[in-house]
Amino acid sequence: MLSFITAGALLWATLVLSSPAPPPTPQGGVGLEATPSYHVTSDFDFQSLNLALNQEYIELDLFHHGLAVFSVEEFEAAGLDAEDRFLIEFMADQEAGHAILVSNMLGARAAKQCNYTYPFDTVREFVDFCQKLTRFGESGVYGFLEHLDNRASAEMLLQSITTEARQQMIFRQFEGLFPMPVYFETGITQSMAWTLLSRYITHCPEENPRIEWQNFPALYVVNDPTQRALAMNVTPSITHNLSLPLTTPGQQVELTWEDPGKTVGYDGLYTTTTTAGAPKYAAWIAQLNITYTPLENINGNCASTKQPIGEVFGVNTAPIVNGTIFVLITDDNPVITPANLSLLNAHVVAGPAIYQAG
Ligand SMILES: *[C@@H]1O[C@H](CO)[C@@H](O)[C@H](O)[C@H]1NC(C)=O
Ligand SMILES: *[C@@H]1O[C@H](CO)[C@@H](O)[C@H](O)[C@H]1NC(C)=O
Ligand SMILES: *[C@@H]1O[C@H](CO)[C@@H](O)[C@H](O)[C@H]1NC(C)=O
Ligand SMILES: *[C@@H]1O[C@H](CO)[C@@H](O)[C@H](O)[C@H]1NC(C)=O
Ligand SMILES: *[C@@H]1O[C@H](CO)[C@@H](O)[C@H](O)[C@H]1NC(C)=O
């Protein structure tokens, strides 16, 4: 036995001594310190993760709620069997794990779970809502992840949001949609995500830290293509070529929006605001693009516009607008790219609304 180990050690030593030197580590990189700390320090990080935690909590509640309020028969009629329901249950478990992770990074002041209100009456509407809620949860994190001061917490948040991205795609599959009709998953700002999230939170523990992002006035798509998606007689499937796309580039879109000054969010604690001037454009946030189309027929808080035409990199399978995307009303059309998207906040008159393009 002893001689066997000795022989092994000898062989190992010979291999190490005869092996060439490893290549030097390339220069550069950030956040490569030996003992990273995952605790947030800056206000920007705290508030970004505070928003993310509130998002994780609603997902956890939503998945349980759907499983609790619909009967087995209702799920089966929507084509979702016991194994599909177990997958939704497992997604709730994942959310509980994400909430623990983000709470740990936030420390003692981390928010607790709240009470929520949901806009669905049927299993198909529940699945559609899950697909949209996880879309803005995912995009909301992509909007700030690369701007966090603490790269260590960004690393772990990334590892949770990649899981959420899979959830979003699975809910699209449960809805019978094409699972991922884009080349790039888009990001939105914290204020845009908070505007979408705040309307579903009704009551929170008093000690929850205030969410310090802007609430924009709400925007609605009057001729919402979601109705077409819900009416389609499609069953859950890994992928579906829809016989007709939900929307087409250039089609007319009717929009209506609220004035600022409305009380929103939980416990009457938040008010919508805007710093923008008169409404002039619809801003479409999708793929890598922030694209503007002029508003037409502006009449008070209503206007129409056209769905953008164009493709990412000019590739015909990548129309700019496809999947579950975001549209806002703006007072200007500044050039914005994904990494300076927060400069758009000052120009937002209302929105975002979710636009169900495909
Ligand atoms: C409100 O939320 C708390 C904490 O999650 C929960 O215990 C309670 O049952 C909720 N109340 C209602 C009415 O949903
Ligand atoms: C699915 O749609 C693509 C793109 O329109 C088309 O090229 C392909 O033939 C379709 N496949 C089937 C099986 O319908
Ligand atoms: C969205 O993507 C699907 C899948 O590639 C495609 O069939 C459909 O035509 C696209 N929608 C638009 C509006 O181009
Ligand atoms: C956005 O879409 C256009 C096509 O309309 C494309 O030329 C451009 O490169 C895209 N990307 C960005 C970052 O704007
Ligand atoms: C955003 O960044 C792009 C470069 O990526 C730049 O051309 C544009 O001017 C910037 N937008 C604003 C409003 O500064």
Coordinates of C-alpha atoms and ligand atoms in Angstrom, one line a residue:
M1 CA 0.0 0.0 0.0
L2 CA 2.7 2.4 1.1
S3 CA 4.9 1.7 -1.9
F4 CA 1.8 2.1 -4.1
I5 CA 1.2 5.7 -2.8
T6 CA 4.9 6.5 -3.0
A7 CA 5.0 5.4 -6.6
G8 CA 1.9 7.6 -7.4
A9 CA 3.5 10.6 -5.7
L10 CA 6.7 10.1 -7.6
L11 CA 4.8 9.9 -10.9
W12 CA 2.9 13.1 -10.0
A13 CA 6.1 15.0 -9.1
T14 CA 7.7 13.9 -12.3
L15 CA 4.7 15.1 -14.3
V16 CA 4.6 18.5 -12.5
L17 CA 8.3 19.0 -12.9
S18 CA 8.3 18.1 -16.6
S19 CA 5.1 20.1 -17.4
P20 CA 5.6 23.5 -19.1
A21 CA 4.7 26.7 -17.2
P22 CA 1.0 27.8 -17.4
P23 CA 0.4 30.9 -19.5
P24 CA 0.4 34.1 -17.5
T25 CA -3.0 35.4 -16.5
P26 CA -4.1 38.1 -19.0
Q27 CA -4.0 41.6 -17.7
G28 CA -7.1 43.5 -16.8
G29 CA -10.5 42.5 -15.4
V30 CA -12.4 44.0 -12.5
G31 CA -13.5 42.5 -9.2
L32 CA -10.9 39.8 -9.1
E33 CA -10.0 40.3 -5.4
A34 CA -9.2 37.1 -3.4
T35 CA -11.9 37.6 -0.8
P36 CA -15.0 39.2 -2.4
S37 CA -17.7 40.6 -0.1
Y38 CA -21.2 40.1 -1.3
H39 CA -22.8 42.8 0.9
V40 CA -24.1 45.9 -0.8
T41 CA -22.7 49.2 0.2
S42 CA -23.8 51.9 -2.3
D43 CA -27.4 53.3 -2.4
F44 CA -27.5 52.4 -6.1
D45 CA -26.8 48.7 -5.3
F46 CA -29.1 48.7 -2.3
Q47 CA -32.0 50.1 -4.2
S48 CA -31.4 48.0 -7.3
L49 CA -31.4 44.8 -5.1
N50 CA -34.3 46.1 -3.0
L51 CA -36.3 46.2 -6.3
A52 CA -35.0 42.8 -7.3
L53 CA -36.0 41.3 -4.0
N54 CA -39.5 42.7 -4.3
Q55 CA -39.7 41.1 -7.7
E56 CA -38.5 37.7 -6.4
Y57 CA -41.2 37.8 -3.7
I58 CA -44.0 38.4 -6.1
E59 CA -42.9 35.6 -8.3
L60 CA -42.7 33.2 -5.4
D61 CA -46.3 34.3 -4.4
L62 CA -47.6 34.2 -7.9
F63 CA -46.5 30.7 -8.7
H64 CA -48.0 29.3 -5.5
H65 CA -51.1 31.4 -6.0
G66 CA -51.7 30.0 -9.5
L67 CA -51.3 26.4 -8.3
A68 CA -53.7 27.1 -5.4
V69 CA -56.5 28.9 -7.2
F70 CA -56.9 26.7 -10.3
S71 CA -58.2 23.1 -10.1
V72 CA -56.4 20.1 -11.6
E73 CA -59.2 20.0 -14.2
E74 CA -58.6 23.6 -15.2
F75 CA -54.9 23.0 -15.6
E76 CA -55.5 19.8 -17.6
A77 CA -58.0 21.7 -19.9
A78 CA -55.2 24.2 -20.6
G79 CA -52.9 21.3 -21.5
L80 CA -50.8 21.4 -18.3
D81 CA -50.4 18.1 -16.6
A82 CA -49.0 17.0 -13.1
E83 CA -45.4 17.2 -14.3
D84 CA -45.9 20.7 -15.7
R85 CA -47.5 21.7 -12.4
F86 CA -44.5 20.3 -10.5
L87 CA -42.3 22.4 -12.7
I88 CA -44.2 25.6 -11.6
E89 CA -43.9 24.4 -8.0
F90 CA -40.2 24.0 -8.5
M91 CA -40.0 27.5 -10.0
A92 CA -41.5 28.8 -6.7
D93 CA -38.8 26.9 -4.8
Q94 CA -36.2 28.6 -7.0
E95 CA -37.8 32.0 -6.2
A96 CA -37.5 31.2 -2.5
G97 CA -33.8 30.5 -3.0
H98 CA -33.3 33.8 -4.9
A99 CA -35.1 35.7 -2.2
I100 CA -32.8 34.3 0.5
L101 CA -29.7 35.1 -1.7
V102 CA -30.8 38.8 -2.3
S103 CA -31.9 39.2 1.4
N104 CA -28.4 38.0 2.5
M105 CA -26.7 40.6 0.3
L106 CA -29.0 43.4 1.6
G107 CA -28.6 42.5 5.3
A108 CA -30.8 43.3 8.2
R109 CA -32.9 46.0 6.3
A110 CA -33.9 43.5 3.6
A111 CA -37.7 43.7 2.7
K112 CA -40.1 41.0 3.7
Q113 CA -42.9 39.5 1.5
C114 CA -45.9 41.6 0.7
N115 CA -49.5 41.1 -0.4
Y116 CA -50.4 41.1 -4.1
T117 CA -53.2 41.5 -6.6
Y118 CA -53.3 39.6 -9.9
P119 CA -55.0 40.4 -13.2
F120 CA -56.1 36.9 -14.3
D121 CA -59.2 34.6 -14.1
T122 CA -58.1 31.6 -16.2
V123 CA -55.1 29.3 -16.4
R124 CA -54.1 30.7 -19.8
E125 CA -54.2 34.2 -18.4
F126 CA -52.2 33.1 -15.4
V127 CA -49.5 31.6 -17.7
D128 CA -49.5 34.8 -19.9
F129 CA -49.1 36.9 -16.8
C130 CA -46.2 34.7 -15.5
Q131 CA -44.6 35.1 -18.9
K132 CA -44.8 38.9 -18.7
L133 CA -43.9 39.3 -15.0
T134 CA -40.8 37.2 -15.5
R135 CA -40.0 39.2 -18.7
F136 CA -39.9 42.5 -16.8
G137 CA -38.2 40.8 -13.8
E138 CA -35.4 39.5 -16.1
S139 CA -35.1 42.7 -18.2
G140 CA -35.2 44.9 -15.0
V141 CA -32.1 43.1 -13.7
Y142 CA -30.3 43.3 -17.1
G143 CA -30.8 47.0 -17.0
F144 CA -28.7 47.5 -13.9
L145 CA -26.6 44.4 -13.5
E146 CA -23.6 45.9 -15.3
H147 CA -23.9 49.2 -13.4
L148 CA -23.7 47.7 -9.9
D149 CA -20.7 48.9 -7.8
N150 CA -20.2 45.6 -6.2
R151 CA -19.2 43.1 -8.8
A152 CA -19.4 40.2 -6.4
S153 CA -23.1 40.6 -5.7
A154 CA -23.6 41.2 -9.5
E155 CA -22.0 37.7 -10.1
M156 CA -24.5 35.9 -7.8
L157 CA -27.5 37.9 -9.0
L158 CA -26.6 36.9 -12.6
Q159 CA -26.6 33.3 -11.5
S160 CA -30.2 33.8 -10.3
I161 CA -31.4 35.8 -13.2
T162 CA -30.3 33.2 -15.7
T163 CA -32.7 30.8 -14.0
E164 CA -35.4 33.3 -14.2
A165 CA -34.7 33.6 -18.0
R166 CA -35.4 29.9 -18.3
Q167 CA -38.7 30.3 -16.4
Q168 CA -39.8 33.1 -18.8
M169 CA -39.1 30.9 -21.8
I170 CA -41.0 27.9 -20.2
F171 CA -44.0 30.1 -19.6
R172 CA -44.0 31.1 -23.2
Q173 CA -43.9 27.4 -24.1
F174 CA -46.8 26.7 -21.7
E175 CA -48.7 29.5 -23.6
G176 CA -47.9 27.8 -26.9
L177 CA -45.8 30.7 -28.2
F178 CA -42.5 30.6 -30.1
P179 CA -40.1 30.2 -27.1
M180 CA -37.5 32.8 -27.9
P181 CA -38.2 34.9 -31.0
V182 CA -35.3 37.3 -30.4
Y183 CA -31.5 37.3 -30.8
F184 CA -31.0 39.5 -27.7
E185 CA -32.9 39.8 -24.4
T186 CA -33.4 43.4 -23.7
G187 CA -32.8 45.4 -20.5
I188 CA -35.0 48.2 -18.9
T189 CA -34.2 50.7 -16.2
Q190 CA -35.1 50.2 -12.5
S191 CA -37.8 52.9 -12.8
M192 CA -39.4 51.2 -15.8
A193 CA -39.4 47.8 -13.9
W194 CA -40.8 49.5 -10.7
T195 CA -43.5 51.2 -12.8
L196 CA -44.7 47.7 -14.0
L197 CA -44.2 45.9 -10.7
S198 CA -45.8 48.5 -8.3
R199 CA -49.3 48.0 -9.6
Y200 CA -49.4 44.4 -8.3
I201 CA -48.2 45.0 -4.7
T202 CA -51.0 46.0 -2.4
H203 CA -49.6 45.9 1.1
C204 CA -46.1 45.5 2.7
P205 CA -44.8 45.2 6.2
E206 CA -44.2 48.7 7.5
E207 CA -40.5 48.2 8.1
N208 CA -39.8 47.4 4.4
P209 CA -37.4 49.9 3.0
R210 CA -39.0 52.3 0.6
I211 CA -38.3 51.6 -3.1
E212 CA -36.5 54.7 -4.3
W213 CA -37.1 54.5 -8.0
Q214 CA -39.4 56.7 -10.1
N215 CA -43.0 55.5 -10.9
F216 CA -43.9 56.7 -14.4
P217 CA -47.6 57.3 -15.4
A218 CA -49.1 54.1 -16.7
L219 CA -49.4 53.5 -20.5
Y220 CA -51.8 51.1 -22.1
V221 CA -51.9 49.4 -25.5
V222 CA -55.6 49.7 -26.5
N223 CA -55.4 47.1 -29.3
D224 CA -53.3 44.8 -27.2
P225 CA -52.2 41.8 -29.2
T226 CA -52.3 39.7 -26.0
Q227 CA -56.0 39.2 -26.7
R228 CA -55.0 37.4 -29.9
A229 CA -52.5 35.2 -28.1
L230 CA -55.0 34.2 -25.5
A231 CA -57.7 33.5 -28.1
M232 CA -55.4 31.2 -30.1
N233 CA -56.2 27.6 -29.9
V234 CA -52.7 26.4 -29.2
T235 CA -51.5 23.9 -26.6
P236 CA -48.3 23.9 -24.6
S237 CA -45.3 22.8 -26.7
I238 CA -41.6 23.2 -26.9
T239 CA -42.0 25.4 -29.9
H240 CA -44.8 26.5 -32.2
N241 CA -44.8 28.3 -35.5
L242 CA -47.8 30.5 -35.1
S243 CA -49.9 30.3 -38.2
L244 CA -50.1 34.1 -38.2
P245 CA -47.6 36.3 -36.2
L246 CA -49.3 38.2 -33.4
T247 CA -48.2 41.5 -34.9
T248 CA -46.5 42.8 -38.0
P249 CA -44.0 45.6 -38.6
G250 CA -45.7 48.8 -39.6
Q251 CA -49.1 47.9 -38.1
Q252 CA -51.0 50.7 -36.3
V253 CA -50.8 50.7 -32.5
E254 CA -53.3 52.6 -30.3
L255 CA -51.9 54.0 -27.1
T256 CA -53.5 55.7 -24.1
W257 CA -51.7 57.0 -20.9
E258 CA -52.4 58.5 -17.5
D259 CA -51.4 61.9 -16.2
P260 CA -48.7 62.1 -13.5
G261 CA -49.7 62.5 -9.8
K262 CA -51.6 59.3 -9.4
T263 CA -51.1 57.2 -6.2
V264 CA -49.7 53.8 -7.1
G265 CA -47.9 50.9 -5.4
Y266 CA -48.5 49.4 -1.9
D267 CA -50.2 51.2 0.9
G268 CA -50.7 54.4 -1.0
L269 CA -47.0 55.3 -0.6
Y270 CA -46.0 56.1 -4.2
T271 CA -47.0 58.7 -6.7
T272 CA -46.3 58.8 -10.5
T273 CA -44.1 61.6 -11.8
T274 CA -42.5 62.7 -15.1
T275 CA -39.9 65.3 -16.0
A276 CA -40.7 65.0 -19.7
G277 CA -42.3 67.7 -21.9
A278 CA -45.0 67.1 -24.5
P279 CA -45.5 63.6 -25.9
K280 CA -43.9 63.2 -29.3
Y281 CA -42.6 59.6 -29.8
A282 CA -43.2 56.0 -28.9
A283 CA -39.9 54.5 -27.7
W284 CA -39.7 50.7 -28.3
I285 CA -37.2 48.8 -26.2
A286 CA -36.4 45.4 -27.7
Q287 CA -33.4 43.3 -28.5
L288 CA -30.3 45.7 -28.5
N289 CA -32.5 48.6 -29.8
I290 CA -34.2 51.6 -28.5
T291 CA -36.2 52.7 -31.5
Y292 CA -38.6 55.6 -31.9
T293 CA -41.7 56.0 -34.0
P294 CA -43.5 59.3 -34.2
L295 CA -46.9 59.7 -32.4
E296 CA -49.8 60.4 -34.7
N297 CA -53.3 61.6 -34.0
I298 CA -52.3 62.9 -30.6
N299 CA -55.5 63.8 -28.7
G300 CA -55.0 64.5 -25.0
N301 CA -53.6 61.3 -23.5
C302 CA -54.3 59.1 -26.6
A303 CA -52.2 58.7 -29.8
S304 CA -51.4 56.1 -32.4
T305 CA -48.1 55.0 -33.9
K306 CA -46.7 52.3 -36.1
Q307 CA -44.8 49.2 -34.9
P308 CA -41.1 49.7 -36.0
I309 CA -39.9 48.2 -39.2
G310 CA -36.3 46.9 -39.3
E311 CA -34.1 44.0 -38.3
V312 CA -31.2 43.6 -35.9
F313 CA -28.0 43.5 -38.1
G314 CA -30.4 43.4 -41.1
V315 CA -31.1 39.7 -40.6
N316 CA -34.6 38.8 -41.7
T317 CA -35.2 36.3 -38.8
A318 CA -34.5 39.1 -36.3
P319 CA -37.2 41.8 -36.6
I320 CA -36.4 44.4 -34.0
V321 CA -39.8 43.9 -32.4
N322 CA -40.7 40.4 -31.6
G323 CA -41.6 38.5 -28.4
T324 CA -42.6 40.3 -25.2
I325 CA -41.2 43.9 -25.4
F326 CA -41.6 47.3 -23.9
V327 CA -43.1 50.6 -25.3
L328 CA -43.1 54.0 -23.7
I329 CA -44.2 57.6 -24.6
T330 CA -41.3 60.1 -24.8
D331 CA -40.9 63.8 -25.4
D332 CA -37.7 63.3 -27.5
N333 CA -35.8 60.7 -29.5
P334 CA -32.2 60.8 -28.1
V335 CA -29.8 58.2 -29.3
I336 CA -29.7 55.6 -26.5
T337 CA -27.8 52.3 -26.4
P338 CA -28.2 49.5 -23.8
A339 CA -25.5 50.8 -21.5
N340 CA -26.9 54.4 -21.3
L341 CA -30.6 53.5 -21.2
S342 CA -31.1 55.3 -17.8
L343 CA -30.7 58.6 -19.8
L344 CA -34.1 57.9 -21.3
N345 CA -35.8 58.1 -17.9
A346 CA -35.9 62.0 -18.0
H347 CA -37.7 61.8 -21.3
V348 CA -40.5 59.4 -20.3
V349 CA -44.0 60.8 -20.4
A350 CA -45.6 57.4 -19.6
G351 CA -44.9 53.7 -19.6
P352 CA -43.6 51.3 -20.2
A353 CA -46.5 49.1 -21.4
I354 CA -45.8 45.5 -22.3
Y355 CA -46.3 44.9 -26.0
Q356 CA -47.0 41.3 -26.9
A357 CA -45.4 41.2 -30.3
G358 CA -44.9 37.5 -30.9
Ligands
LIG1 C1 -50.3 39.0 3.3 O1 -48.9 38.6 3.3 C2 -48.5 37.9 4.4 C3 -47.0 37.7 4.3 O2 -46.7 37.0 3.1 C4 -49.3 36.6 4.5 O3 -49.0 35.9 5.7 C5 -50.8 36.9 4.5 O4 -51.5 35.7 4.5 C6 -51.2 37.8 3.4 N1 -52.6 38.2 3.4 C7 -53.4 38.1 2.4 C8 -54.8 38.6 2.6 O5 -53.1 37.6 1.4
LIG2 C1 -41.7 27.7 -39.4 O1 -41.6 29.1 -39.8 C2 -40.4 29.3 -40.5 C3 -40.2 30.9 -40.7 O2 -41.4 31.4 -41.1 C4 -40.5 28.6 -41.8 O3 -39.3 28.8 -42.6 C5 -40.6 27.1 -41.6 O4 -40.8 26.4 -42.8 C6 -41.8 26.8 -40.7 N1 -41.8 25.4 -40.3 C7 -42.9 24.7 -40.2 C8 -42.7 23.3 -39.9 O5 -44.0 25.2 -40.2
LIG3 C1 -41.3 36.7 -34.8 O1 -40.5 35.6 -34.8 C2 -41.1 34.4 -35.3 C3 -40.2 33.3 -35.2 O2 -39.0 33.6 -35.8 C4 -41.5 34.7 -36.8 O3 -42.2 33.6 -37.3 C5 -42.4 35.9 -36.9 O4 -42.6 36.2 -38.2 C6 -41.7 37.1 -36.2 N1 -42.6 38.2 -36.1 C7 -42.4 39.3 -36.9 C8 -43.3 40.4 -36.6 O5 -41.6 39.3 -37.7
LIG4 C1 -31.2 48.8 -34.1 O1 -31.9 48.6 -35.3 C2 -31.4 49.1 -36.5 C3 -32.3 48.7 -37.6 O2 -33.4 49.4 -37.7 C4 -30.0 48.7 -36.7 O3 -29.4 49.3 -37.8 C5 -29.1 49.0 -35.5 O4 -27.8 48.6 -35.6 C6 -29.8 48.3 -34.3 N1 -29.0 48.4 -33.1 C7 -28.8 49.5 -32.2 C8 -27.9 49.3 -31.0 O5 -29.4 50.5 -32.3
LIG5 C1 -25.6 56.9 -25.5 O1 -24.5 56.2 -26.0 C2 -24.3 56.3 -27.4 C3 -23.0 55.5 -27.7 O2 -23.2 54.2 -27.3 C4 -24.1 57.7 -27.8 O3 -24.0 57.8 -29.2 C5 -25.3 58.5 -27.4 O4 -25.1 59.9 -27.6 C6 -25.5 58.4 -25.9 N1 -26.8 59.0 -25.5 C7 -26.9 60.1 -24.8 C8 -28.3 60.7 -24.6 O5 -25.9 60.7 -24.3

